[in-house]
Coordinates of C-alpha atoms in Angstrom, one line a residue:
Chain A
M51 CA -0.5 140.2 226.1
T52 CA -2.4 143.1 224.4
S53 CA -0.9 146.5 223.7
Q54 CA -3.3 147.9 226.3
Q55 CA -1.9 145.6 228.9
L56 CA 1.6 146.6 227.9
T57 CA 0.7 150.3 228.3
Q58 CA -0.8 149.5 231.7
E59 CA 2.3 147.7 232.8
I60 CA 4.4 150.7 231.7
K61 CA 2.2 152.9 233.9
N62 CA 2.4 150.6 236.8
K63 CA 6.2 150.4 236.7
K64 CA 6.8 153.9 235.5
S65 CA 9.1 152.3 233.0
F66 CA 9.3 151.5 229.3
L67 CA 12.7 149.9 229.6
C68 CA 13.5 146.8 227.6
I69 CA 16.6 144.9 228.7
G70 CA 18.6 143.2 225.9
L71 CA 19.9 139.8 227.0
D72 CA 22.8 139.6 224.5
V73 CA 25.0 137.3 226.5
D74 CA 28.7 136.9 225.5
L75 CA 30.7 134.4 227.5
N76 CA 33.7 136.6 227.1
K77 CA 32.0 139.5 229.0
I78 CA 30.2 137.8 231.9
P79 CA 31.7 137.3 235.3
Q80 CA 34.2 134.5 235.3
H81 CA 32.8 132.8 238.4
L82 CA 29.7 131.9 236.3
L83 CA 31.7 129.9 233.8
V84 CA 32.0 127.0 236.2
T85 CA 28.2 126.6 236.4
E86 CA 26.4 124.1 234.2
D87 CA 24.7 126.8 232.1
P88 CA 26.5 130.1 232.6
I89 CA 24.3 132.0 230.0
F90 CA 21.1 131.0 231.9
E91 CA 22.6 131.7 235.3
F92 CA 23.6 135.1 234.1
N93 CA 20.2 135.9 232.6
K94 CA 18.4 134.7 235.7
A95 CA 20.5 136.9 238.0
I96 CA 19.9 139.9 235.7
I97 CA 16.2 139.3 235.5
D98 CA 15.9 138.7 239.3
A99 CA 17.7 142.0 239.9
T100 CA 15.8 144.2 237.4
H101 CA 12.4 142.8 236.7
D102 CA 10.6 145.5 238.7
L103 CA 12.4 148.2 236.6
A104 CA 11.8 146.8 233.1
V105 CA 8.7 145.9 231.2
A106 CA 10.4 143.8 228.5
Y107 CA 13.3 141.5 227.9
K108 CA 14.9 140.9 224.5
P109 CA 17.3 138.1 223.9
N110 CA 19.0 138.5 220.6
T111 CA 19.0 135.0 219.1
A112 CA 22.5 135.5 217.5
F113 CA 24.1 135.3 220.9
Y114 CA 22.5 132.0 221.6
E115 CA 23.0 130.4 218.2
A116 CA 26.7 131.3 218.4
Y117 CA 26.9 128.6 221.2
G118 CA 25.0 126.0 219.2
I119 CA 22.8 123.5 220.9
K120 CA 24.0 124.7 224.4
G121 CA 22.9 128.2 223.4
W122 CA 19.5 127.1 222.4
I123 CA 19.0 125.3 225.7
S124 CA 20.0 128.5 227.5
L125 CA 17.5 130.5 225.3
E126 CA 14.7 128.0 226.1
K127 CA 15.4 128.1 229.8
T128 CA 15.5 131.9 229.8
I129 CA 12.1 132.3 228.0
N130 CA 10.6 129.6 230.2
Y131 CA 11.9 131.4 233.3
L132 CA 10.4 134.7 232.2
N133 CA 7.1 133.2 231.2
Q134 CA 6.7 131.2 234.4
K135 CA 8.0 133.7 236.9
H136 CA 7.0 137.0 235.3
P137 CA 4.1 136.5 233.0
E138 CA 3.5 140.3 233.0
I139 CA 6.8 140.9 231.3
F140 CA 6.7 141.4 227.5
T141 CA 9.2 139.1 225.8
I142 CA 10.9 139.8 222.4
A143 CA 12.8 137.2 220.4
D144 CA 15.2 139.5 218.5
A145 CA 15.6 137.2 215.6
K146 CA 15.2 139.4 212.5
R147 CA 13.8 136.6 210.5
G148 CA 11.8 136.6 207.2
D149 CA 11.4 134.1 204.4
I150 CA 8.9 132.9 201.9
G151 CA 5.4 132.1 203.3
N152 CA 5.7 128.5 204.3
T153 CA 9.1 129.1 205.8
S154 CA 8.1 132.1 207.8
S155 CA 5.3 130.0 209.2
M156 CA 8.0 127.7 210.6
Y157 CA 9.8 130.6 212.2
A158 CA 6.5 131.9 213.7
K159 CA 5.9 128.5 215.1
A160 CA 9.4 128.3 216.6
F161 CA 9.4 131.7 218.3
L162 CA 5.7 132.6 219.0
E163 CA 4.2 129.2 219.7
D164 CA 6.9 126.7 220.9
L165 CA 9.2 129.1 222.7
A166 CA 6.1 131.3 223.5
F167 CA 7.7 134.7 223.1
D168 CA 5.2 137.6 223.0
S169 CA 6.8 138.9 219.9
V170 CA 9.6 138.5 217.3
T171 CA 11.5 140.9 215.2
V172 CA 11.2 140.5 211.4
A173 CA 13.0 141.9 208.4
P174 CA 10.8 143.5 205.7
Y175 CA 12.8 143.0 202.5
M176 CA 10.8 140.0 201.2
G177 CA 7.5 141.8 201.6
K178 CA 3.9 140.9 202.5
D179 CA 3.9 137.1 202.3
S180 CA 7.1 136.9 204.3
V181 CA 5.6 138.8 207.2
E182 CA 1.9 137.8 207.3
P183 CA 2.6 134.3 208.7
F184 CA 4.0 136.0 211.8
L185 CA 1.0 138.4 212.0
A186 CA -1.4 135.5 211.8
V187 CA -0.5 134.3 215.3
K188 CA -3.2 135.5 217.7
D189 CA -2.3 137.7 220.6
K190 CA 1.3 138.0 219.5
F191 CA 3.3 140.8 218.0
T192 CA 5.5 141.1 214.9
I193 CA 8.2 143.9 215.3
L194 CA 9.1 144.9 211.8
L195 CA 12.5 146.5 211.1
A196 CA 11.8 150.0 209.9
L197 CA 14.8 152.3 210.6
T198 CA 17.6 150.6 212.4
S199 CA 20.2 152.1 214.7
N200 CA 23.3 151.2 212.7
E201 CA 25.3 153.1 210.1
G202 CA 24.1 150.8 207.4
A203 CA 20.6 152.1 207.8
F204 CA 21.6 154.9 205.4
D205 CA 22.5 152.4 202.7
F206 CA 18.9 151.6 201.7
Q207 CA 16.4 152.4 204.5
T208 CA 16.7 156.2 204.0
K209 CA 16.9 156.1 200.3
S210 CA 14.0 157.7 198.4
V211 CA 11.6 155.1 196.9
E212 CA 9.1 156.7 194.6
G213 CA 9.4 160.0 196.4
K214 CA 9.4 158.6 199.9
E215 CA 12.2 157.1 202.1
L216 CA 12.2 153.3 202.0
Y217 CA 11.6 152.9 205.8
K218 CA 8.4 155.0 205.4
Q219 CA 7.3 152.9 202.4
V220 CA 7.9 149.8 204.6
I221 CA 5.7 151.2 207.4
E222 CA 3.0 152.5 205.1
T223 CA 2.8 149.3 203.1
S224 CA 2.8 147.1 206.2
R225 CA -0.4 148.9 207.4
T226 CA -2.2 147.3 204.5
W227 CA -1.2 143.7 205.5
K228 CA -3.6 141.3 207.1
N229 CA -3.6 141.6 211.0
A230 CA -1.6 144.8 210.8
E231 CA -2.8 145.6 214.3
N232 CA -0.3 143.0 215.5
L233 CA 2.6 145.1 214.2
M234 CA 5.2 147.1 216.1
Y235 CA 8.3 148.6 214.6
V236 CA 12.0 148.9 215.2
V237 CA 13.2 152.5 215.1
G238 CA 16.7 153.3 216.2
A239 CA 17.3 155.9 218.9
T240 CA 20.3 157.2 216.9
K241 CA 17.9 158.8 214.5
A242 CA 15.6 160.8 217.0
E243 CA 14.7 163.5 214.5
Y244 CA 12.9 160.8 212.3
F245 CA 10.4 160.0 215.0
T246 CA 8.2 163.0 214.2
E247 CA 7.8 161.7 210.6
I248 CA 7.1 158.2 211.8
R249 CA 4.5 159.3 214.2
K250 CA 2.6 160.9 211.4
I251 CA 2.2 157.5 209.8
I252 CA 1.7 155.4 212.9
P253 CA 0.6 157.6 215.8
D254 CA -0.1 154.8 218.2
S255 CA 2.0 151.8 217.3
F256 CA 4.6 150.6 219.7
L257 CA 8.2 151.3 218.7
L258 CA 11.1 149.2 219.9
V259 CA 14.0 151.6 220.1
P260 CA 17.5 150.2 220.2
G261 CA 20.6 152.5 220.2
V262 CA 20.2 154.3 223.6
G263 CA 23.5 154.0 225.5
A264 CA 26.4 152.2 223.9
Q265 CA 25.3 153.3 220.4
G266 CA 24.9 156.9 221.4
G267 CA 21.1 157.6 221.2
S268 CA 19.4 160.0 223.7
L269 CA 16.4 158.9 225.8
S270 CA 15.0 162.4 226.2
E271 CA 15.3 163.1 222.4
V272 CA 13.5 159.9 221.5
C273 CA 10.7 160.6 224.0
K274 CA 10.3 164.2 222.8
Y275 CA 9.5 163.1 219.3
G276 CA 8.4 159.5 219.7
I277 CA 6.1 159.2 222.8
S278 CA 2.4 158.7 222.0
E279 CA -0.8 158.8 224.0
N280 CA -0.4 155.1 225.0
I281 CA 3.3 155.7 225.5
G282 CA 4.1 153.5 222.5
L283 CA 7.8 153.1 223.2
L284 CA 10.0 150.3 224.4
I285 CA 13.5 151.6 224.9
N286 CA 16.1 148.9 224.7
S287 CA 19.4 148.9 226.6
S288 CA 21.7 145.9 226.5
R289 CA 25.4 146.3 227.1
G290 CA 25.0 149.4 229.3
I291 CA 23.0 147.4 231.8
I292 CA 24.1 143.8 231.6
Y293 CA 27.8 144.5 231.5
A294 CA 27.8 147.3 234.0
S295 CA 30.2 145.1 236.0
A296 CA 32.0 141.9 235.2
E297 CA 32.6 141.1 238.9
N298 CA 30.6 139.4 241.6
D299 CA 28.4 142.5 241.9
F300 CA 27.3 142.4 238.2
A301 CA 23.6 142.0 239.0
E302 CA 23.6 144.8 241.6
K303 CA 25.4 147.1 239.2
A304 CA 22.9 146.1 236.4
R305 CA 20.1 147.1 238.8
E306 CA 21.8 150.5 239.4
E307 CA 22.1 151.2 235.7
A308 CA 18.5 150.0 235.0
M309 CA 17.3 152.2 237.9
K310 CA 19.0 155.3 236.4
I311 CA 17.1 154.8 233.2
Q312 CA 13.8 153.9 235.0
K313 CA 14.0 157.1 237.0
E314 CA 14.5 159.2 233.9
M315 CA 11.5 157.4 232.4
A316 CA 9.4 158.0 235.5
S317 CA 10.1 161.7 235.3
I318 CA 9.2 161.8 231.6
L319 CA 6.0 160.0 232.3
N320 CA 4.9 162.4 235.0
Chain B
M276 CA 35.9 126.1 198.7
T277 CA 36.7 128.7 196.1
S278 CA 34.3 129.7 193.3
Q279 CA 36.7 128.2 190.8
Q280 CA 36.5 124.8 192.6
L281 CA 32.7 125.1 192.6
T282 CA 32.7 125.7 188.8
Q283 CA 35.0 122.7 188.4
E284 CA 32.7 120.5 190.4
I285 CA 29.8 121.7 188.3
K286 CA 31.7 120.6 185.2
N287 CA 32.7 117.3 186.7
K288 CA 29.1 116.4 187.7
K289 CA 27.5 118.2 184.7
S290 CA 25.1 119.6 187.3
F291 CA 24.5 122.9 189.1
L292 CA 21.7 121.5 191.2
C293 CA 21.3 122.5 194.8
I294 CA 18.9 120.4 196.9
G295 CA 17.0 122.2 199.6
L296 CA 16.8 120.1 202.8
D297 CA 13.6 121.7 204.1
V298 CA 12.4 118.8 206.3
D299 CA 8.8 118.9 207.5
L300 CA 8.0 115.9 209.8
N301 CA 4.4 116.0 208.4
K302 CA 5.7 115.2 204.9
I303 CA 8.4 112.6 205.4
P304 CA 7.8 108.8 205.2
Q305 CA 6.0 107.7 208.4
H306 CA 8.4 104.8 209.0
L307 CA 11.2 107.3 209.7
L308 CA 9.3 108.8 212.6
V309 CA 10.2 105.8 214.9
T310 CA 13.9 106.4 214.5
E311 CA 15.8 108.5 217.0
D312 CA 16.4 111.4 214.7
P313 CA 13.9 111.3 211.8
I314 CA 15.1 114.6 210.3
F315 CA 18.7 113.4 210.1
E316 CA 17.8 109.9 208.8
F317 CA 15.7 111.5 206.1
N318 CA 18.5 113.9 205.1
K319 CA 21.1 111.2 205.1
A320 CA 19.0 109.0 202.8
I321 CA 18.4 111.9 200.5
I322 CA 22.1 112.8 200.4
D323 CA 23.2 109.2 199.9
A324 CA 20.8 108.9 197.0
T325 CA 21.5 112.2 195.2
H326 CA 25.1 113.4 196.0
D327 CA 26.5 112.5 192.6
L328 CA 23.7 114.6 190.9
A329 CA 23.9 117.7 193.0
V330 CA 26.8 120.1 193.8
A331 CA 25.1 121.8 196.8
Y332 CA 22.8 121.2 199.6
K333 CA 20.8 123.9 201.4
P334 CA 19.1 123.3 204.7
N335 CA 16.7 126.2 205.5
T336 CA 17.3 126.8 209.2
A337 CA 13.6 127.6 209.8
F338 CA 12.7 124.0 209.4
Y339 CA 15.2 123.0 212.0
E340 CA 14.4 125.8 214.5
A341 CA 10.8 124.8 214.3
Y342 CA 11.8 121.6 216.2
G343 CA 13.8 123.5 218.8
I344 CA 16.8 121.8 220.3
K345 CA 16.1 118.5 218.5
G346 CA 16.0 120.4 215.3
W347 CA 19.4 122.0 215.9
I348 CA 20.9 118.6 216.7
S349 CA 19.6 117.3 213.3
L350 CA 21.0 120.4 211.6
E351 CA 24.4 119.8 213.2
K352 CA 24.4 116.1 212.3
T353 CA 23.4 116.9 208.7
I354 CA 26.2 119.5 208.1
N355 CA 28.7 117.2 209.8
Y356 CA 27.7 114.3 207.6
L357 CA 28.0 116.5 204.5
N358 CA 31.4 117.9 205.5
Q359 CA 32.9 114.5 206.5
K360 CA 31.4 112.3 203.8
H361 CA 31.3 114.8 200.9
P362 CA 33.8 117.7 201.3
E363 CA 33.4 118.5 197.6
I364 CA 29.8 119.5 198.1
F365 CA 29.0 123.2 198.6
T366 CA 26.9 123.8 201.7
I367 CA 24.5 126.6 202.2
A368 CA 22.9 127.6 205.6
D369 CA 19.7 129.3 204.3
A370 CA 19.3 131.5 207.4
K371 CA 18.5 134.9 205.9
R372 CA 20.2 136.6 208.9
G373 CA 21.4 140.2 209.3
D374 CA 21.9 142.4 212.3
I375 CA 24.1 145.2 213.6
G376 CA 27.8 144.5 213.3
N377 CA 28.7 142.8 216.6
T378 CA 25.6 140.7 216.3
S379 CA 26.2 139.7 212.7
S380 CA 29.6 138.5 213.8
M381 CA 27.9 136.1 216.2
Y382 CA 25.8 134.7 213.3
A383 CA 28.9 134.4 211.1
K384 CA 30.6 132.4 213.8
A385 CA 27.6 130.2 214.3
F386 CA 27.1 129.2 210.6
L387 CA 30.5 129.6 208.9
E388 CA 32.9 128.6 211.7
D389 CA 31.1 126.4 214.3
L390 CA 28.7 124.6 211.9
A391 CA 31.3 125.1 209.1
F392 CA 28.9 125.7 206.3
D393 CA 30.5 127.0 203.1
S394 CA 28.0 129.9 202.9
V395 CA 25.1 131.6 204.5
T396 CA 22.2 133.6 203.1
V397 CA 21.9 137.2 204.5
A398 CA 19.2 139.9 204.2
P399 CA 20.5 143.3 203.0
Y400 CA 18.0 145.7 204.7
M401 CA 20.4 146.8 207.4
G402 CA 23.2 147.6 205.0
K403 CA 26.9 147.4 204.9
D404 CA 27.9 146.9 208.5
S405 CA 25.3 144.1 208.9
V406 CA 26.8 142.2 206.0
E407 CA 30.6 142.8 206.2
P408 CA 31.1 140.6 209.3
F409 CA 29.9 137.6 207.2
L410 CA 32.2 138.7 204.3
A411 CA 35.2 138.8 206.6
V412 CA 35.2 135.1 207.1
K413 CA 37.9 133.7 204.8
D414 CA 37.2 131.1 202.1
K415 CA 33.4 131.4 202.8
F416 CA 30.6 133.0 200.9
T417 CA 27.8 135.3 201.8
I418 CA 24.7 134.9 199.7
L419 CA 22.8 138.2 199.7
L420 CA 19.1 138.4 199.1
A421 CA 18.7 140.4 195.9
L422 CA 15.4 139.5 194.1
T423 CA 13.5 136.7 195.9
S424 CA 11.1 134.2 194.3
N425 CA 8.0 135.2 196.2
E426 CA 5.1 137.6 195.5
G427 CA 6.3 140.0 198.2
A428 CA 9.4 140.7 196.2
F429 CA 7.3 143.3 194.3
D430 CA 6.5 145.1 197.6
F431 CA 9.9 146.7 197.9
Q432 CA 12.6 144.9 195.9
T433 CA 11.4 146.0 192.5
K434 CA 10.4 149.5 193.5
S435 CA 12.5 152.3 192.0
V436 CA 15.1 153.8 194.3
E437 CA 16.6 157.0 192.9
G438 CA 15.9 155.8 189.4
K439 CA 16.9 152.2 189.8
E440 CA 15.1 149.2 191.3
L441 CA 16.0 148.4 194.9
Y442 CA 17.4 145.0 194.1
K443 CA 19.8 146.6 191.6
Q444 CA 20.8 149.2 194.2
V445 CA 21.4 146.4 196.7
I446 CA 23.7 144.5 194.2
E447 CA 25.6 147.6 193.1
T448 CA 26.1 148.9 196.6
S449 CA 27.2 145.5 197.8
R450 CA 30.1 145.5 195.3
T451 CA 31.7 148.4 197.2
W452 CA 31.8 146.5 200.5
K453 CA 34.9 145.0 201.9
N454 CA 35.6 141.4 200.7
A455 CA 32.9 141.8 198.1
E456 CA 34.5 139.0 196.2
N457 CA 32.9 136.6 198.8
L458 CA 29.4 137.6 197.7
M459 CA 26.9 135.5 195.8
Y460 CA 23.2 136.5 195.4
V461 CA 19.8 135.1 195.7
V462 CA 17.7 135.7 192.5
G463 CA 14.4 133.9 192.1
A464 CA 13.7 131.8 189.1
T465 CA 10.2 133.1 188.9
K466 CA 11.6 136.3 187.5
A467 CA 13.8 135.0 184.7
E468 CA 13.6 138.1 182.6
Y469 CA 15.4 140.0 185.3
F470 CA 18.6 137.9 184.9
T471 CA 19.7 139.9 181.8
E472 CA 19.8 143.1 183.8
I473 CA 21.5 141.5 186.8
R474 CA 24.2 140.0 184.6
K475 CA 25.1 143.5 183.4
I476 CA 26.0 144.4 187.0
I477 CA 27.5 141.1 188.1
P478 CA 28.6 139.1 185.0
D479 CA 30.4 136.4 187.0
S480 CA 29.0 136.2 190.5
F481 CA 27.3 133.0 191.5
L482 CA 23.5 133.2 191.8
L483 CA 21.5 131.0 194.0
V484 CA 18.2 130.5 192.3
P485 CA 15.2 129.3 194.2
G486 CA 11.7 129.0 192.6
V487 CA 12.2 126.3 190.0
G488 CA 9.6 123.6 190.4
A489 CA 7.0 124.0 193.1
Q490 CA 7.1 127.8 192.7
G491 CA 6.8 127.7 188.9
G492 CA 10.2 129.0 187.6
S493 CA 11.7 127.5 184.4
L494 CA 15.2 126.1 184.4
S495 CA 15.8 126.7 180.7
E496 CA 14.6 130.4 180.9
V497 CA 16.9 131.0 183.9
C498 CA 19.9 129.5 182.1
K499 CA 19.1 131.4 178.9
Y500 CA 19.4 134.7 180.7
G501 CA 21.5 133.9 183.7
I502 CA 24.3 131.5 182.8
S503 CA 27.8 133.0 182.8
E504 CA 31.2 131.9 181.6
N505 CA 32.0 130.2 184.9
I506 CA 28.4 128.8 184.9
G507 CA 27.6 131.0 187.9
L508 CA 24.3 129.4 188.8
L509 CA 23.1 127.1 191.6
I510 CA 19.5 126.1 190.9
N511 CA 17.7 125.0 194.0
S512 CA 14.9 122.5 194.2
S513 CA 13.5 121.4 197.5
R514 CA 10.0 120.0 197.6
G515 CA 10.0 118.7 194.0
I516 CA 12.9 116.4 194.9
I517 CA 12.7 115.5 198.6
Y518 CA 9.0 114.9 198.7
A519 CA 8.7 113.1 195.4
S520 CA 7.4 110.2 197.4
A521 CA 6.3 109.8 201.0
E522 CA 6.6 106.0 200.9
N523 CA 9.5 103.6 201.5
D524 CA 10.9 104.5 198.0
F525 CA 11.3 108.2 198.9
A526 CA 15.1 108.3 198.4
E527 CA 14.8 106.4 195.1
K528 CA 12.1 108.8 193.8
A529 CA 14.1 111.8 195.0
R530 CA 17.0 110.4 192.9
E531 CA 14.8 110.1 189.9
E532 CA 13.6 113.7 190.2
A533 CA 17.1 115.0 190.8
M534 CA 18.3 113.0 187.7
K535 CA 15.7 114.6 185.5
I536 CA 17.0 118.0 186.4
Q537 CA 20.6 117.0 186.2
K538 CA 20.0 115.6 182.7
E539 CA 18.4 118.9 181.6
M540 CA 21.4 120.7 183.1
A541 CA 23.9 118.4 181.3
S542 CA 22.3 119.2 178.0
I543 CA 22.4 122.9 178.7
L544 CA 26.1 122.6 179.7
N545 CA 27.0 120.8 176.4

């Protein structure tokens, strides 16, 4: 998928919602636990109920790895289901990987080629040669951690590096890397005032924005400072949607929550 | 395992060698490819041939994830084999994870509890609340990326942050985190001159040192500047040992390479 296609899809659906598929067996409806693959059954029901309201889905790999091999099978089934049934959906492996060059190539193969996600999140700490192997994969996107939504973002990311905050250094430096056009960035909604500064460096890049909902970020604030001509935003919500109910009506309630956000997005886009 | 036990094991074996189990099916002997689980068969043979010369083994998870579910089965069999057959060996999941708090907890569960590695490598970019969930696991170690062995280390890690290089800020800040006594650090052998500065901040912490061998780092230089009273070093070698031969004699040749390093270590320890 190209970023132009993603923008078109956003316009079609009047939505730039990304749904985080962070499945915790302690939080899903109990009746699913008797099925062969509760995680996949849960994801499938959520996707079936919300796919016309969201443009992207984002499984966080930690929640699958926590269940070992069973979890990886659920992840594989989930991405296959998305790719087969909804090829227009943008998929994100929220893996936050990053390693020396030959090792990053292995991760790029795993997530962008074998599992065939459209994109993968990557940590910038190890620099250029740890990120470029991801960027080298054609027609795929690397979503670099810039300014995250958690408290710990203030430990290093906002510290001044040679007169400029580290997250800005990361963004600026990354623009010089090979195939930088394949970059998107993670910018937390909990720090809406930073979007103005970020848009000065990357006016058009897509930003994946976690932190709306459970973490306290505001959709309207993020859009006020972060929206670009090509929209350029993917707003993620995980817990607020997928755990709206833990009863038999979980998918229906998830749809209601997704629709609330989609309606707000539609009014912003108009 | 405690760090005192690790030091004792180093003294017993006169070795602080860590062997990196980064298995690439294109590089292992062809006769293994007909077995049911070539990656595990390869690891088992390497472990059997070298376990008296090494104190630690470090599978890099990328090499397993690249083979999907099969890869995870191989990883699980490898760590189970190490834990059952050689409980005195220190095991490292080289995963370079790190995410917001509740997500890092899932990774900690996956690697330190379910797979029961002694330690896991973690990236520091997201700060305190992304690392503390790993540190909270009792009798386990979190190995924080400080100064890595690759070129990209100079993109951000060595940049000056408020008058001090980022990697030093990372180390110093991490000492204030809860259960900081469970921290070890990754410091690349390719930057031996930095060890003096690092030892001023953390005189006793164990350092996991990649970059000796294929990446060009020198064992004697690292020891000159990096060794502490409790030894405090785990020197990793991957390709130089495990791919010493791609023929039937691969395990024997791996042993020869490991022994060369162990002998150099024994003479340094004397």
